[in-house]
CSV table of C-alpha atoms and ligand atoms in Angstrom, one decimal:
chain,number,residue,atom,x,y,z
A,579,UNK,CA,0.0,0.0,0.0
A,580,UNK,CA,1.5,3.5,-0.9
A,581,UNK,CA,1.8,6.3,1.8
A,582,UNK,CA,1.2,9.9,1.4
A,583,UNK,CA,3.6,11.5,2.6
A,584,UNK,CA,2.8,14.9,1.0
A,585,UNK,CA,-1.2,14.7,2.2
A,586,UNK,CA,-2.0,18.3,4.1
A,587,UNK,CA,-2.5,16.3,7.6
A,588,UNK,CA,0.1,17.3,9.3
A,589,UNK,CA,-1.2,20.8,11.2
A,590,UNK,CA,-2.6,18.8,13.5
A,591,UNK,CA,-1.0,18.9,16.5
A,592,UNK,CA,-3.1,16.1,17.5
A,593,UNK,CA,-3.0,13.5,14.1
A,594,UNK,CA,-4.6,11.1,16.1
A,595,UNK,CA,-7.9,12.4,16.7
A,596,UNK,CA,-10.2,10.2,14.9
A,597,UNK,CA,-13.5,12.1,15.4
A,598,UNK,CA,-14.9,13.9,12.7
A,599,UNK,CA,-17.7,15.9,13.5
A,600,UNK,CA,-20.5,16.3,11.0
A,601,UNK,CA,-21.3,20.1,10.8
A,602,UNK,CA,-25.3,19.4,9.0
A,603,UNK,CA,-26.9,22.4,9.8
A,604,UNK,CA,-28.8,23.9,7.1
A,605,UNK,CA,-28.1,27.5,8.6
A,606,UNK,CA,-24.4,28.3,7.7
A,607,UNK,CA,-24.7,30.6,11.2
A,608,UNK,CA,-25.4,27.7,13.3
A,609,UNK,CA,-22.7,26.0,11.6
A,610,UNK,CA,-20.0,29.0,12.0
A,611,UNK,CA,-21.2,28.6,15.6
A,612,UNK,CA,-20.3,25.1,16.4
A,613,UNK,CA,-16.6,25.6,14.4
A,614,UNK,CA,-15.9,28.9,17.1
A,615,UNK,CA,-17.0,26.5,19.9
A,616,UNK,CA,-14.6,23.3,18.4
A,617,UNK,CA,-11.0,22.8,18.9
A,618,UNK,CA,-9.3,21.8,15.5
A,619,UNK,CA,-6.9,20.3,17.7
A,620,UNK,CA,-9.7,17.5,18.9
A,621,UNK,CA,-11.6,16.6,16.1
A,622,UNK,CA,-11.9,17.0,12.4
A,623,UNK,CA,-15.2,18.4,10.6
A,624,UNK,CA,-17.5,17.1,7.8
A,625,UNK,CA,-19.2,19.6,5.6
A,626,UNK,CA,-22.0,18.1,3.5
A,627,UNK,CA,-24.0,18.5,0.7
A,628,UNK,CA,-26.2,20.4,2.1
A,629,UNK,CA,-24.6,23.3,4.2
A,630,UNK,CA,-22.3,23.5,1.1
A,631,UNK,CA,-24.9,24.3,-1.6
A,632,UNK,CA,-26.1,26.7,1.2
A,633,UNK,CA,-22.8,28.5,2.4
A,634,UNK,CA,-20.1,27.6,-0.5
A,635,UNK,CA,-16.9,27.7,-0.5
A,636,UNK,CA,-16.6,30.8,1.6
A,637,UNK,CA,-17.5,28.6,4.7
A,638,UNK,CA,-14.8,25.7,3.5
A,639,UNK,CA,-12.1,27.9,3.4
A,640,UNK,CA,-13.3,29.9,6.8
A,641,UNK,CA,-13.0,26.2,8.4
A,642,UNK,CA,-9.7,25.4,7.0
A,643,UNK,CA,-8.8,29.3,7.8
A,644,UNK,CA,-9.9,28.2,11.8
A,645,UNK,CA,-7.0,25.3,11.3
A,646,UNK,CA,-10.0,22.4,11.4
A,647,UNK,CA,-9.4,19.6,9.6
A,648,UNK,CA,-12.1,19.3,6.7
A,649,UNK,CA,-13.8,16.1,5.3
A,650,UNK,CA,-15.9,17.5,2.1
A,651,UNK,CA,-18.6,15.1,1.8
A,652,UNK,CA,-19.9,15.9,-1.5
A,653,UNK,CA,-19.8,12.6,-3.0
A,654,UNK,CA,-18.5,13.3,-6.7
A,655,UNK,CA,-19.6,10.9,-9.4
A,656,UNK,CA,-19.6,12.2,-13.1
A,657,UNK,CA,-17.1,11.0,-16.1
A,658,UNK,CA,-13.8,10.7,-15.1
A,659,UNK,CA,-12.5,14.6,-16.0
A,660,UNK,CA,-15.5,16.1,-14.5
A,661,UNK,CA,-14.6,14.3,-11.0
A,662,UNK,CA,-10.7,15.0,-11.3
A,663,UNK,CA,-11.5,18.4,-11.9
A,664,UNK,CA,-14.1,19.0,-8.8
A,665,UNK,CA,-11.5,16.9,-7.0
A,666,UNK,CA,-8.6,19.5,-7.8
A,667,UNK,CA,-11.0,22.3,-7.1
A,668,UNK,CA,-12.0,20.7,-3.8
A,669,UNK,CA,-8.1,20.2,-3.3
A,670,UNK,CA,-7.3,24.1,-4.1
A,671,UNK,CA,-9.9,24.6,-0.9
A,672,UNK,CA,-7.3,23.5,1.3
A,673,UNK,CA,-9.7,20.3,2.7
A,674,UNK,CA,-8.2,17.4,4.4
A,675,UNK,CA,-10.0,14.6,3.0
A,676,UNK,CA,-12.6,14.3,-0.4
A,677,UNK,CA,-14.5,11.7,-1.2
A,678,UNK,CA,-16.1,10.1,-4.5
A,679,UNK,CA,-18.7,7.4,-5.7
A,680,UNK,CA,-16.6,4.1,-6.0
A,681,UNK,CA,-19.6,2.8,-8.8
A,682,UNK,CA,-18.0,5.7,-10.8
A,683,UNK,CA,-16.1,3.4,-11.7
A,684,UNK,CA,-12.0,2.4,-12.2
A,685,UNK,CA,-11.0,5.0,-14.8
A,686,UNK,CA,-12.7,7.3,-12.3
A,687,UNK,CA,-11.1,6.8,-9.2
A,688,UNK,CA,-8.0,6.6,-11.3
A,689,UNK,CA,-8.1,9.6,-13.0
A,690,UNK,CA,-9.5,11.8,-9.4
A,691,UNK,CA,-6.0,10.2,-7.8
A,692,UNK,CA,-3.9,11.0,-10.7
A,693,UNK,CA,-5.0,14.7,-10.7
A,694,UNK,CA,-4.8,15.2,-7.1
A,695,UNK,CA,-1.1,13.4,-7.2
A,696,UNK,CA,-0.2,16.4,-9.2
A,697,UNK,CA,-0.1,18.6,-6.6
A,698,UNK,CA,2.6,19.2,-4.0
A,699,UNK,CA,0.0,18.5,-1.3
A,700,UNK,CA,-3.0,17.0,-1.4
A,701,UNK,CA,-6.1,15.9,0.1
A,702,UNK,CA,-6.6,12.3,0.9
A,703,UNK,CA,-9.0,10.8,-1.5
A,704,UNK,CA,-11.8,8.3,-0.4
A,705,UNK,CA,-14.5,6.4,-1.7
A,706,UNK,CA,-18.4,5.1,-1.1
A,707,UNK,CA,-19.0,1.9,-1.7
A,708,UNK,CA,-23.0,1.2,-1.2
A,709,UNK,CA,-24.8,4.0,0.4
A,710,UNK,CA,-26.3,2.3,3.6
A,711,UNK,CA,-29.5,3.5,3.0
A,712,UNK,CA,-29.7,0.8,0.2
A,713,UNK,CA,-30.8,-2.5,1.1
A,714,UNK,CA,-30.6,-5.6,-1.2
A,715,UNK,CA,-34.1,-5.1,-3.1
A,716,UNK,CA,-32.9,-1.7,-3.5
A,717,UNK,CA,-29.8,-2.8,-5.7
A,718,UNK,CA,-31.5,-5.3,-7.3
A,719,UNK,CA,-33.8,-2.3,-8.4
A,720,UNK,CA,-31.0,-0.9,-9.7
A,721,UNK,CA,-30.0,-3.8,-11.8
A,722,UNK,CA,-27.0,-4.7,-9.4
A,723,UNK,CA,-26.9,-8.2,-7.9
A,724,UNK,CA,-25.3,-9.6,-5.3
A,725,UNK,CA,-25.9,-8.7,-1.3
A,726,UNK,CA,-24.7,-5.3,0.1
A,727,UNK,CA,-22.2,-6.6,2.0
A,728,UNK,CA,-20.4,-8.4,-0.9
A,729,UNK,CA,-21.4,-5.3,-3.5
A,730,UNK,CA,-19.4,-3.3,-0.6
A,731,UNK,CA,-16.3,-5.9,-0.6
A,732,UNK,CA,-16.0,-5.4,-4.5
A,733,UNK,CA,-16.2,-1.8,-4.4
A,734,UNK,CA,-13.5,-1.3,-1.8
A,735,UNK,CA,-11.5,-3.6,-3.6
A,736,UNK,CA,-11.8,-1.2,-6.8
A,737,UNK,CA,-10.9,1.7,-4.9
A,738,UNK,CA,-7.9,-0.3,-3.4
A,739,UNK,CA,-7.1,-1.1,-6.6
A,740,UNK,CA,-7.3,2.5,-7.8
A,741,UNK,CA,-5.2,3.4,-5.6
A,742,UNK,CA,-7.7,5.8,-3.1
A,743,UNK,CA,-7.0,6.1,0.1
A,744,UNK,CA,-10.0,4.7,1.5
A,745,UNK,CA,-13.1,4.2,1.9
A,746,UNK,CA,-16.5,5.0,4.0
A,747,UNK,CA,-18.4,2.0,5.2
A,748,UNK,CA,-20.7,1.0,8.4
A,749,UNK,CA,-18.7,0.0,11.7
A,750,UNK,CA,-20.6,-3.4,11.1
A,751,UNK,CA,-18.3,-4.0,7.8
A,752,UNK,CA,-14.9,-2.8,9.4
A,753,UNK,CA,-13.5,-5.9,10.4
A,754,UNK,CA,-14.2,-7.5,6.8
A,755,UNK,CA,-12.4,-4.3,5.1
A,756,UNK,CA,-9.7,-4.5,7.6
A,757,UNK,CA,-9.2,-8.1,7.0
A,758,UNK,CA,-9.4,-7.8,2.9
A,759,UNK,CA,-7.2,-4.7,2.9
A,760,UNK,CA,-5.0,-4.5,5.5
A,761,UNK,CA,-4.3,-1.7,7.8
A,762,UNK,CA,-3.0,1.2,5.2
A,763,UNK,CA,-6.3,1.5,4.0
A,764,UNK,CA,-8.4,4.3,5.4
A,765,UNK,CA,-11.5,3.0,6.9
A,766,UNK,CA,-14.2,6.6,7.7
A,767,UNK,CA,-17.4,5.2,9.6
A,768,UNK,CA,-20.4,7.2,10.2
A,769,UNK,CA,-23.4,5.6,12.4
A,770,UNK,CA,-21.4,5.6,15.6
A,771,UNK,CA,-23.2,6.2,18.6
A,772,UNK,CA,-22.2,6.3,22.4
A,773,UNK,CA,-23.9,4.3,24.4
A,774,UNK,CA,-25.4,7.1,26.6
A,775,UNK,CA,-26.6,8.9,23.1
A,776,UNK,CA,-30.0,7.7,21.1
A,777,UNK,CA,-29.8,6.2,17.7
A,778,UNK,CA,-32.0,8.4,15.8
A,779,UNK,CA,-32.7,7.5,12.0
A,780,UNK,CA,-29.0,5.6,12.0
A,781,UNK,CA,-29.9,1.5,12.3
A,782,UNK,CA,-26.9,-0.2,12.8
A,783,UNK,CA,-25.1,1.6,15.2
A,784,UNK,CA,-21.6,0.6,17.0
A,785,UNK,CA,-20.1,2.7,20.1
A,786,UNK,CA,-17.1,4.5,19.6
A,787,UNK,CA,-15.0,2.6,21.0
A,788,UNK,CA,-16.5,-0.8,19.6
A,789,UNK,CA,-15.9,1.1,15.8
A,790,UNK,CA,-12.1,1.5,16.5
A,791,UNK,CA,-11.9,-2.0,17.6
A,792,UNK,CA,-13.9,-3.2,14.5
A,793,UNK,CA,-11.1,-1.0,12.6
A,794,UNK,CA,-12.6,2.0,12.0
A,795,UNK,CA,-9.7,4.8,11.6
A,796,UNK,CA,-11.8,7.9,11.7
A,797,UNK,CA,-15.7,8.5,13.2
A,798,UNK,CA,-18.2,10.7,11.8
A,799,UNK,CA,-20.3,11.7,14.7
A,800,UNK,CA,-23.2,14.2,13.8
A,801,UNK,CA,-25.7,14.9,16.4
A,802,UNK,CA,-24.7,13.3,19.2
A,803,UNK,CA,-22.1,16.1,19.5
A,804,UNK,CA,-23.9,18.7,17.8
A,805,UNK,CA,-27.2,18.5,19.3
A,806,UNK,CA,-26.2,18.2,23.1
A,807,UNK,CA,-26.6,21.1,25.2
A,808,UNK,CA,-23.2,20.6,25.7
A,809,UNK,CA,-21.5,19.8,22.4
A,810,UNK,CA,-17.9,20.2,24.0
A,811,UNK,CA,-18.7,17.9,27.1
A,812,UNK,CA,-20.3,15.6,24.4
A,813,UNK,CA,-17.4,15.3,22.6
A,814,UNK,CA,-14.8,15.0,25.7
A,815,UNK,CA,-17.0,11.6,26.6
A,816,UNK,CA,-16.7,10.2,23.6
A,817,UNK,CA,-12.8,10.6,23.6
A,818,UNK,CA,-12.5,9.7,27.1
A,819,UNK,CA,-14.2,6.3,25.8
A,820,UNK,CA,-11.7,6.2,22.8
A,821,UNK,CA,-9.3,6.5,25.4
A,822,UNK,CA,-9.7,3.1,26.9
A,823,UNK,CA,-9.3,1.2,24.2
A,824,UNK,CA,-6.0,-0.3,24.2
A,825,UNK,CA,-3.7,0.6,21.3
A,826,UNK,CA,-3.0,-2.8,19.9
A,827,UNK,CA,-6.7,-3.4,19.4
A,828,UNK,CA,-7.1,0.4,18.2
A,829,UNK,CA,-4.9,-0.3,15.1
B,27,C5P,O1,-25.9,12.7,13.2
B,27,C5P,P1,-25.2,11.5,12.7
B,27,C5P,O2,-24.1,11.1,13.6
B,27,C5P,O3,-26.1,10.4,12.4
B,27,C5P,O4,-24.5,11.9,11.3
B,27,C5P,C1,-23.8,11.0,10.5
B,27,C5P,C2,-23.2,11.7,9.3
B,27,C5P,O5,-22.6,10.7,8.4
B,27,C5P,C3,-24.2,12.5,8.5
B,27,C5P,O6,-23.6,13.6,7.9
B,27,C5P,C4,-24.6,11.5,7.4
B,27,C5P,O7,-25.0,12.1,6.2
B,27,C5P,C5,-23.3,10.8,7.2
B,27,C5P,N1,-23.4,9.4,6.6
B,27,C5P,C6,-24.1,8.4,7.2
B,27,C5P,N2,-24.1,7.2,6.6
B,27,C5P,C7,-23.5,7.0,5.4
B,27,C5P,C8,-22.7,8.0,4.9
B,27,C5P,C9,-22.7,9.2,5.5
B,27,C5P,O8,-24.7,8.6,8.2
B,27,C5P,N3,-23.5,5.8,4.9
């Protein structure tokens, strides 16, 4: 597996922290709010689709400005150029981390990496496999058969091949990609949950520190952070947890 040594991580004083914190607020204020009350020393953010199409740019660069680490979540998938160029653009931004459909496809992922390897620095590059809102009548729908599980398995193994740094998957798959890729592969899990916090619309939910175990290398946490009355103390419980589990078993 290659390394990167030239990816823009290394501001953080802390590399380690693995939570990423899922900034979807439609109101870019609210948004601006929670980055003055984070520490970009503690956790990373996630800017989605939709507080980008609301705030732009502007409030991707004011993160990176604030030092934060930034995930944009936006999920490319287009012909090959089209995604290499949003990928550069995304890139010129400053973010941390980008990510991209892996059904795009291998010349794809292949020509978003190339692009981005380009540049003196550059973002790390990740992939979706099956969105997790799909079940299995949903892909055969969609003319793909198999089960999600091994349509998730072939995917990651595209964008392994493709050279991407990554991928996104559910905590319950973790230990599968971990085992089929080895431990230079980036594995970025949303649906986490502490035990103390409530599921909402997520289904299959893993603690923290269960994700890390699994093999999860970073967490995307929305509301359990961002909608406590106390976002901060929120987030110091959930690296407190993080904290016990032991670093052989946390990869
Ligand atoms: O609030 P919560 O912790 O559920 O937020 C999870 C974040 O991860 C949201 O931004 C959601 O869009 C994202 N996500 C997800 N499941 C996926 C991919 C992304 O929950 N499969």
């Amino acid at each position: 597996m290659q390394t990167h040594p030239s990816t823009n991580t290394s501001k953080h004083s802390r590399d380690e922290a693995r939570i990423i914190v899922a900034l979807d607020y439609p109101d870019p204020g609210a948004a601006r709010a929670m980055l003055a009350r984070l520490d970009p020393d503690r956790c990373r953010v996630k800017i989605g689709k939709e507080l980008f199409t609301r705030a732009g740019p502007e409030l991707v660069r004011a993160a990176v400005d604030a030092r934060f680490s930034v995930f944009l979540d936006l999920k490319f998938h287009d012909i090959p150029n089209t995604v290499a160029g949003a990928c550069d653009a995304a890139a010129d931004l400053g973010v941390w981390m980008v990510n991209v459909h892996a059904q795009g496809g291998p010349a794809m992922l292949s020509a978003a990496r190339e692009r981005l390897e380009r540049r003196e620095t550059r973002p790390l590059l990740i992939a979706v496999t099956v969105l997790t809102s799909l079940e299995a009548a949903d892909l055969d729908a969609i003319g793909c058969p198999g089960t999600p599980r091994e349509r998730v398995l072939g995917l990651a193994g595209l964008a392994h091949r493709a050279g991407l740094d990554g991928v996104v998957c559910s905590p319950m798959e973790a230990s599968a990609l971990r085992a089929a890729f080895g431990t230079g592969f980036r594995l970025v899990t949303p649906g986490v949950r502490p035990a103390s916090a409530g599921a909402q619309d997520q289904k299959r939910v893993m603690t923290p520190a269960a994700a890390v175990v699994a093999g999860a290398d970073d967490l995307v946490i929305g509301r359990p952070i961002t909608a406590a009355d106390e976002p901060l103390v929120a987030l110091a419980a959930i690296e407190a947890e993080l904290a016990t589990v032991p670093p052989a078993e946390a990869g």
